[in-house]
Coordinates of C-alpha atoms and ligand atoms in Angstrom, one line a residue:
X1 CA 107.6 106.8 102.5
X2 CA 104.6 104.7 102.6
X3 CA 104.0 102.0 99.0
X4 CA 102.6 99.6 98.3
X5 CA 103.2 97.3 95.2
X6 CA 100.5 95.6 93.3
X7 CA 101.0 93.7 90.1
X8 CA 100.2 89.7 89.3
X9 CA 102.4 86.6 90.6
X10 CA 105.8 87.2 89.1
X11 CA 105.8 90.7 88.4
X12 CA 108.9 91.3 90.3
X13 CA 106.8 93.2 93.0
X14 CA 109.6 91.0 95.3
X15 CA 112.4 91.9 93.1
X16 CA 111.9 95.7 93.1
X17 CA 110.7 95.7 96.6
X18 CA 114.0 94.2 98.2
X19 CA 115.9 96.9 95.8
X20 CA 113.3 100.3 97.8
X21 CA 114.0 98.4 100.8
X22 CA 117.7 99.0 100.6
X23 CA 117.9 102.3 98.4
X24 CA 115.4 103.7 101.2
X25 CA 115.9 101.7 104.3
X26 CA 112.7 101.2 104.8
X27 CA 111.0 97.7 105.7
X28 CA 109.6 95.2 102.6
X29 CA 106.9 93.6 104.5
X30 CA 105.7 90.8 102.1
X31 CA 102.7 88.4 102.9
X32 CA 104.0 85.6 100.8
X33 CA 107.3 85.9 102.8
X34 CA 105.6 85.7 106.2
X35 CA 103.4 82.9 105.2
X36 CA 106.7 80.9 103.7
X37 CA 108.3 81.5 107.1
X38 CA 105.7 79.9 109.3
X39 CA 105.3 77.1 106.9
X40 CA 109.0 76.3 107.2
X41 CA 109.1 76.6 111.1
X42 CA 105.4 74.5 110.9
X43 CA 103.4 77.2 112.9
X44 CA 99.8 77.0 113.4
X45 CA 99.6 80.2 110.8
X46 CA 101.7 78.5 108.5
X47 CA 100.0 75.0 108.4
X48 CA 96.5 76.8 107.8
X49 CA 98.6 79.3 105.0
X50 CA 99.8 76.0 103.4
X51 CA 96.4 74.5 102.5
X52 CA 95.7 77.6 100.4
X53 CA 98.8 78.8 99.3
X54 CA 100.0 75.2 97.3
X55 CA 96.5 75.5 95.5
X56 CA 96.7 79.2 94.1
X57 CA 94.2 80.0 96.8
X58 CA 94.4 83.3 98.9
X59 CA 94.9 82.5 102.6
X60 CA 91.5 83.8 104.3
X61 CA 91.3 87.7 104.7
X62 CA 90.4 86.7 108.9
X63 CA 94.0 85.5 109.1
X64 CA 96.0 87.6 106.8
X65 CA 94.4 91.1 108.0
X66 CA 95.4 91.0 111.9
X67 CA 98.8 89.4 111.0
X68 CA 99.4 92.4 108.9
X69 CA 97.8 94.7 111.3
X70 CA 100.7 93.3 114.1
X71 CA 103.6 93.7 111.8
X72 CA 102.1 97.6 110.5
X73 CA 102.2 98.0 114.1
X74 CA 106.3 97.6 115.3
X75 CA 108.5 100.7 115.4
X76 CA 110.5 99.9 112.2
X77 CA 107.3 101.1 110.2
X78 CA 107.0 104.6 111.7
X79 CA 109.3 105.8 109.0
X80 CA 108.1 104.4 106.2
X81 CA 107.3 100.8 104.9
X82 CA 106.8 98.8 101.3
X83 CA 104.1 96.0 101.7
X84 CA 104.5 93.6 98.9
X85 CA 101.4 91.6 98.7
X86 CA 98.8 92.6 100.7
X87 CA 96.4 94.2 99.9
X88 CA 94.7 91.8 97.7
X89 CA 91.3 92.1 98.0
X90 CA 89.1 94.7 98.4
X91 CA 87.9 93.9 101.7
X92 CA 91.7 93.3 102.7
X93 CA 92.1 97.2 101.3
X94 CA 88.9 98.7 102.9
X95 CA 91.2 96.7 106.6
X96 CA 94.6 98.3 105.3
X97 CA 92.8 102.1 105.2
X98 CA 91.4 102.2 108.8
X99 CA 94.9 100.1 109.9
X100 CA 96.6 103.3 108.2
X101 CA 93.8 105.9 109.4
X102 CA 94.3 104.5 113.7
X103 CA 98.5 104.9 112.8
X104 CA 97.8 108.3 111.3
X105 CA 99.8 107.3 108.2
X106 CA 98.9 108.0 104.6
X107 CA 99.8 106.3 101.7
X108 CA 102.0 108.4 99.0
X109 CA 102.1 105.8 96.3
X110 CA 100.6 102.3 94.7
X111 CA 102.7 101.0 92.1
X112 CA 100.8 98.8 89.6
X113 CA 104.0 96.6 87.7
X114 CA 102.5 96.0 84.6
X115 CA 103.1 92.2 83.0
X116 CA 101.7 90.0 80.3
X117 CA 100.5 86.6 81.6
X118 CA 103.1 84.8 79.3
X119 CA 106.0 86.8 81.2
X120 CA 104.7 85.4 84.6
X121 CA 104.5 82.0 83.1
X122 CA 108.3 82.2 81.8
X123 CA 109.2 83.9 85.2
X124 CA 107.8 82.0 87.3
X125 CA 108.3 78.4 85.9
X126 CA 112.4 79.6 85.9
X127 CA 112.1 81.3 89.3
X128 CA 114.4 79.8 92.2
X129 CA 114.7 81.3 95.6
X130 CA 117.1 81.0 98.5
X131 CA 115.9 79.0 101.5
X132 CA 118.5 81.0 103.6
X133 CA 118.2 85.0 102.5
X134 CA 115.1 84.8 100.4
X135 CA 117.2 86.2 97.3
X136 CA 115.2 85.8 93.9
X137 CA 116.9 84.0 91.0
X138 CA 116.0 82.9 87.4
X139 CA 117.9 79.9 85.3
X140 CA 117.7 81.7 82.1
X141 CA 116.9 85.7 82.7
X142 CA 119.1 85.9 86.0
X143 CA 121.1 82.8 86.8
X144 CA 122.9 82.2 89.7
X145 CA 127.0 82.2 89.6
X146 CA 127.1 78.7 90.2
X147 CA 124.0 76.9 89.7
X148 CA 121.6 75.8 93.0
X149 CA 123.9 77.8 94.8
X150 CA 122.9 81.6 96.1
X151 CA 125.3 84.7 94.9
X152 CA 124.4 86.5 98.3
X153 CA 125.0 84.1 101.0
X154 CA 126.1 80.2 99.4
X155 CA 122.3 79.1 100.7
X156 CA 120.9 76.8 98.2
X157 CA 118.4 77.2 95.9
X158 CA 115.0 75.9 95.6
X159 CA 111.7 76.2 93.5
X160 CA 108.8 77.1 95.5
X161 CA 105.9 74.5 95.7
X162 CA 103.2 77.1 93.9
X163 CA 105.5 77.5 91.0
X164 CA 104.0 74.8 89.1
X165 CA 102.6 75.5 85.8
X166 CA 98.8 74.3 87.7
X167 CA 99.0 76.5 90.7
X168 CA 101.0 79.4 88.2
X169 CA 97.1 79.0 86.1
X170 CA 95.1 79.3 89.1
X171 CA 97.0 82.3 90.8
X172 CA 96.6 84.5 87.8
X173 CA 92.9 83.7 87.9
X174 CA 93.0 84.3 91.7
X175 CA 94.6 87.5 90.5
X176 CA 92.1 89.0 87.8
X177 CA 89.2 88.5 89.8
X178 CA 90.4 89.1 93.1
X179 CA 93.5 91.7 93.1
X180 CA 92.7 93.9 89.9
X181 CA 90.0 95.4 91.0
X182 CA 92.3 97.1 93.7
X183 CA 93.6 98.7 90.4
X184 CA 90.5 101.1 90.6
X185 CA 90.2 101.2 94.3
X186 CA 93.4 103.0 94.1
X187 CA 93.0 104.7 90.8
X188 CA 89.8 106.5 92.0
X189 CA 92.0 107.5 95.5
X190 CA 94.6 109.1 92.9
X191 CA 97.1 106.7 93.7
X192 CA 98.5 104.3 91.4
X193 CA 101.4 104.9 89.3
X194 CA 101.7 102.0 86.5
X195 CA 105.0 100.8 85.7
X196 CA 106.1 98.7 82.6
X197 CA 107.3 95.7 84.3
X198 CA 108.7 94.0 81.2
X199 CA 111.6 96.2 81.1
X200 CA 115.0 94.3 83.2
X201 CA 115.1 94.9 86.5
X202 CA 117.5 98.1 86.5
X203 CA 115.1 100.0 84.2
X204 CA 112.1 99.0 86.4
X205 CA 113.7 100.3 89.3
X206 CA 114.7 103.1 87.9
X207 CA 111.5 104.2 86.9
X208 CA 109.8 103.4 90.0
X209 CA 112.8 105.8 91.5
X210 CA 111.7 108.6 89.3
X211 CA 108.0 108.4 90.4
X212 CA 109.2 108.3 93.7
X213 CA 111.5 111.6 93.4
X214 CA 108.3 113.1 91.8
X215 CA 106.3 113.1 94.5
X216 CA 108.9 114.2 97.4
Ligands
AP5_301 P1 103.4 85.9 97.1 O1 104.6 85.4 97.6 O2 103.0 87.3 97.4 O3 103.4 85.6 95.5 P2 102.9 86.4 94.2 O4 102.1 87.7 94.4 O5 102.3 85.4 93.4 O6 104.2 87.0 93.8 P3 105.5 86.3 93.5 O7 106.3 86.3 94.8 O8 105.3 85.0 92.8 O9 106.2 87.3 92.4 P4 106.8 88.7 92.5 O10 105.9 89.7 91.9 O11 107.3 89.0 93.9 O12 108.0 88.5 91.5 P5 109.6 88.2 91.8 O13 110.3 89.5 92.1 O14 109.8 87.1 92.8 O15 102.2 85.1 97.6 C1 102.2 83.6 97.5 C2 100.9 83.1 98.0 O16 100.7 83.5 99.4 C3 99.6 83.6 97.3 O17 99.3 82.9 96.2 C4 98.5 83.5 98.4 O18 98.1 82.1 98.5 C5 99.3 83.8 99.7 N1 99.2 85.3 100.0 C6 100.2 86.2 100.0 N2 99.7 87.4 100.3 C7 98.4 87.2 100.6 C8 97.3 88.1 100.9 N3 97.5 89.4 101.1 N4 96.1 87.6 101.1 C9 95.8 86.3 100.9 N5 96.8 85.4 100.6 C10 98.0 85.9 100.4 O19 110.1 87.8 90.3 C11 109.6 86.6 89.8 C12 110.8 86.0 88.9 O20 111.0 86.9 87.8 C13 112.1 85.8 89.6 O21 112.8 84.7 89.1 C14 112.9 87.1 89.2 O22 114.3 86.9 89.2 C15 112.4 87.4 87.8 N6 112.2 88.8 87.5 C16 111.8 89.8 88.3 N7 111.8 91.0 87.7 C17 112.2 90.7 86.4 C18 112.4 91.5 85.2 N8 112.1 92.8 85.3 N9 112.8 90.9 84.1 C19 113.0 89.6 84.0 N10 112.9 88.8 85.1 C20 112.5 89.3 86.3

């Protein structure tokens, strides 16, 4: 199975993405992710990622298209993949369909996770993330057992630099005017499925499940 998921900052495109990645054992290959990784182990990629990424910015389609083009690439994705992130511009779409046409893969499925711009505010100002396993946590809507302190794997918790009420502003501009318009580019190719992603977790995952069984 071949998805992607689309939706602003927030949405729980990470969330519900690690969830498929398990139910379907298929990879979650997030852009956000990669970029955090090489700007924790202070690579080339992730110093340039970093000047964009703590401003709300998008890190330059020349970078992000050929890293993604490398990772489509590997054996794990022969199966089946979910890429969280990416596309997210049309250009970066227009890269991901010839990627897909030289692979001979087609898409089955673009989920478009539906949320108000207050929800991503509350999200993401609450949001705290493992530095060890990447797990997602909330302080109010899904707080970890003990607090700073992951349920997964006892890494601790921290709040990611862009999850500042500034940057959270910008990258919901960033993502009207640069990512919604992949709404249509996807609509008109008679792929998106919208999804309401105000329900709790469990209920958004179920329904993406359902669209999913729908199409086998
Ligand atoms: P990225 O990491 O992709 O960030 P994002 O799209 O802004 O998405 P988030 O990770 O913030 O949110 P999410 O939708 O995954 O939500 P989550 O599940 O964590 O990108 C970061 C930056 O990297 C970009 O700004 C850009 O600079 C750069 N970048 C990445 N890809 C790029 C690309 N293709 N091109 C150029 N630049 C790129 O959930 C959020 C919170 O809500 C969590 O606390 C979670 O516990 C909670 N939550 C989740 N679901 C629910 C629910 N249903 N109800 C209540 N709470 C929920």
């Amino acid at each position: 199975m071949y998805l992607l998921l689309v939706g602003p900052p927030g949405a729980g495109k990470g969330t519900q993405a690690k969830r498929l990645a398990k139910a379907y054992s298929i990879p979650h290959i997030a852009t956000g992710d990669i970029f955090r990784e090489a700007i924790k182990n202070e690579t080339p990629l992730g110093k340039k990622a970093k000047e964009y990424i703590d401003q709300g910015k998008l890190v330059p389609d020349e970078v992000t298209i050929g890293m993604v083009e490398e990772r489509l690439s590997r054996d794990d994705c022969q199966k089946g993949f979910i890429l969280d992130g990416f596309p997210r511009t049309v250009n970066q779409a227009d890269a991901l369909t010839n990627i897909l046409e030289d692979l001979e893969i087609c898409l089955d499925i673009v989920f478009n996770i539906n949320v108000s711009d207050q929800e991503v505010i509350n999200r993401l100002s609450g949001r705290r993330v493992c530095s060890e396993c990447g797990a997602s946590f909330h302080i109010e809507f899904s707080p970890p057992q003990e607090t700073g302190v992951c349920d997964e794997c006892d890494g601790g918790l921290y709040q990611r630099d862009d999850d500042n009420p500034e940057t959270i502003k910008e990258r919901l501009v960033v993502y009207s005017k640069q990512t919604a318009p992949l709404i249509d580019y996807y609509q008109e190719r008679d792929l998106i499925c919208v999804i309401d992603g105000e329900k709790n977790p469990e209920q958004v995952f179920v329904k993406i499940k359902e669209a999913l069984e729908a199409i086998k």
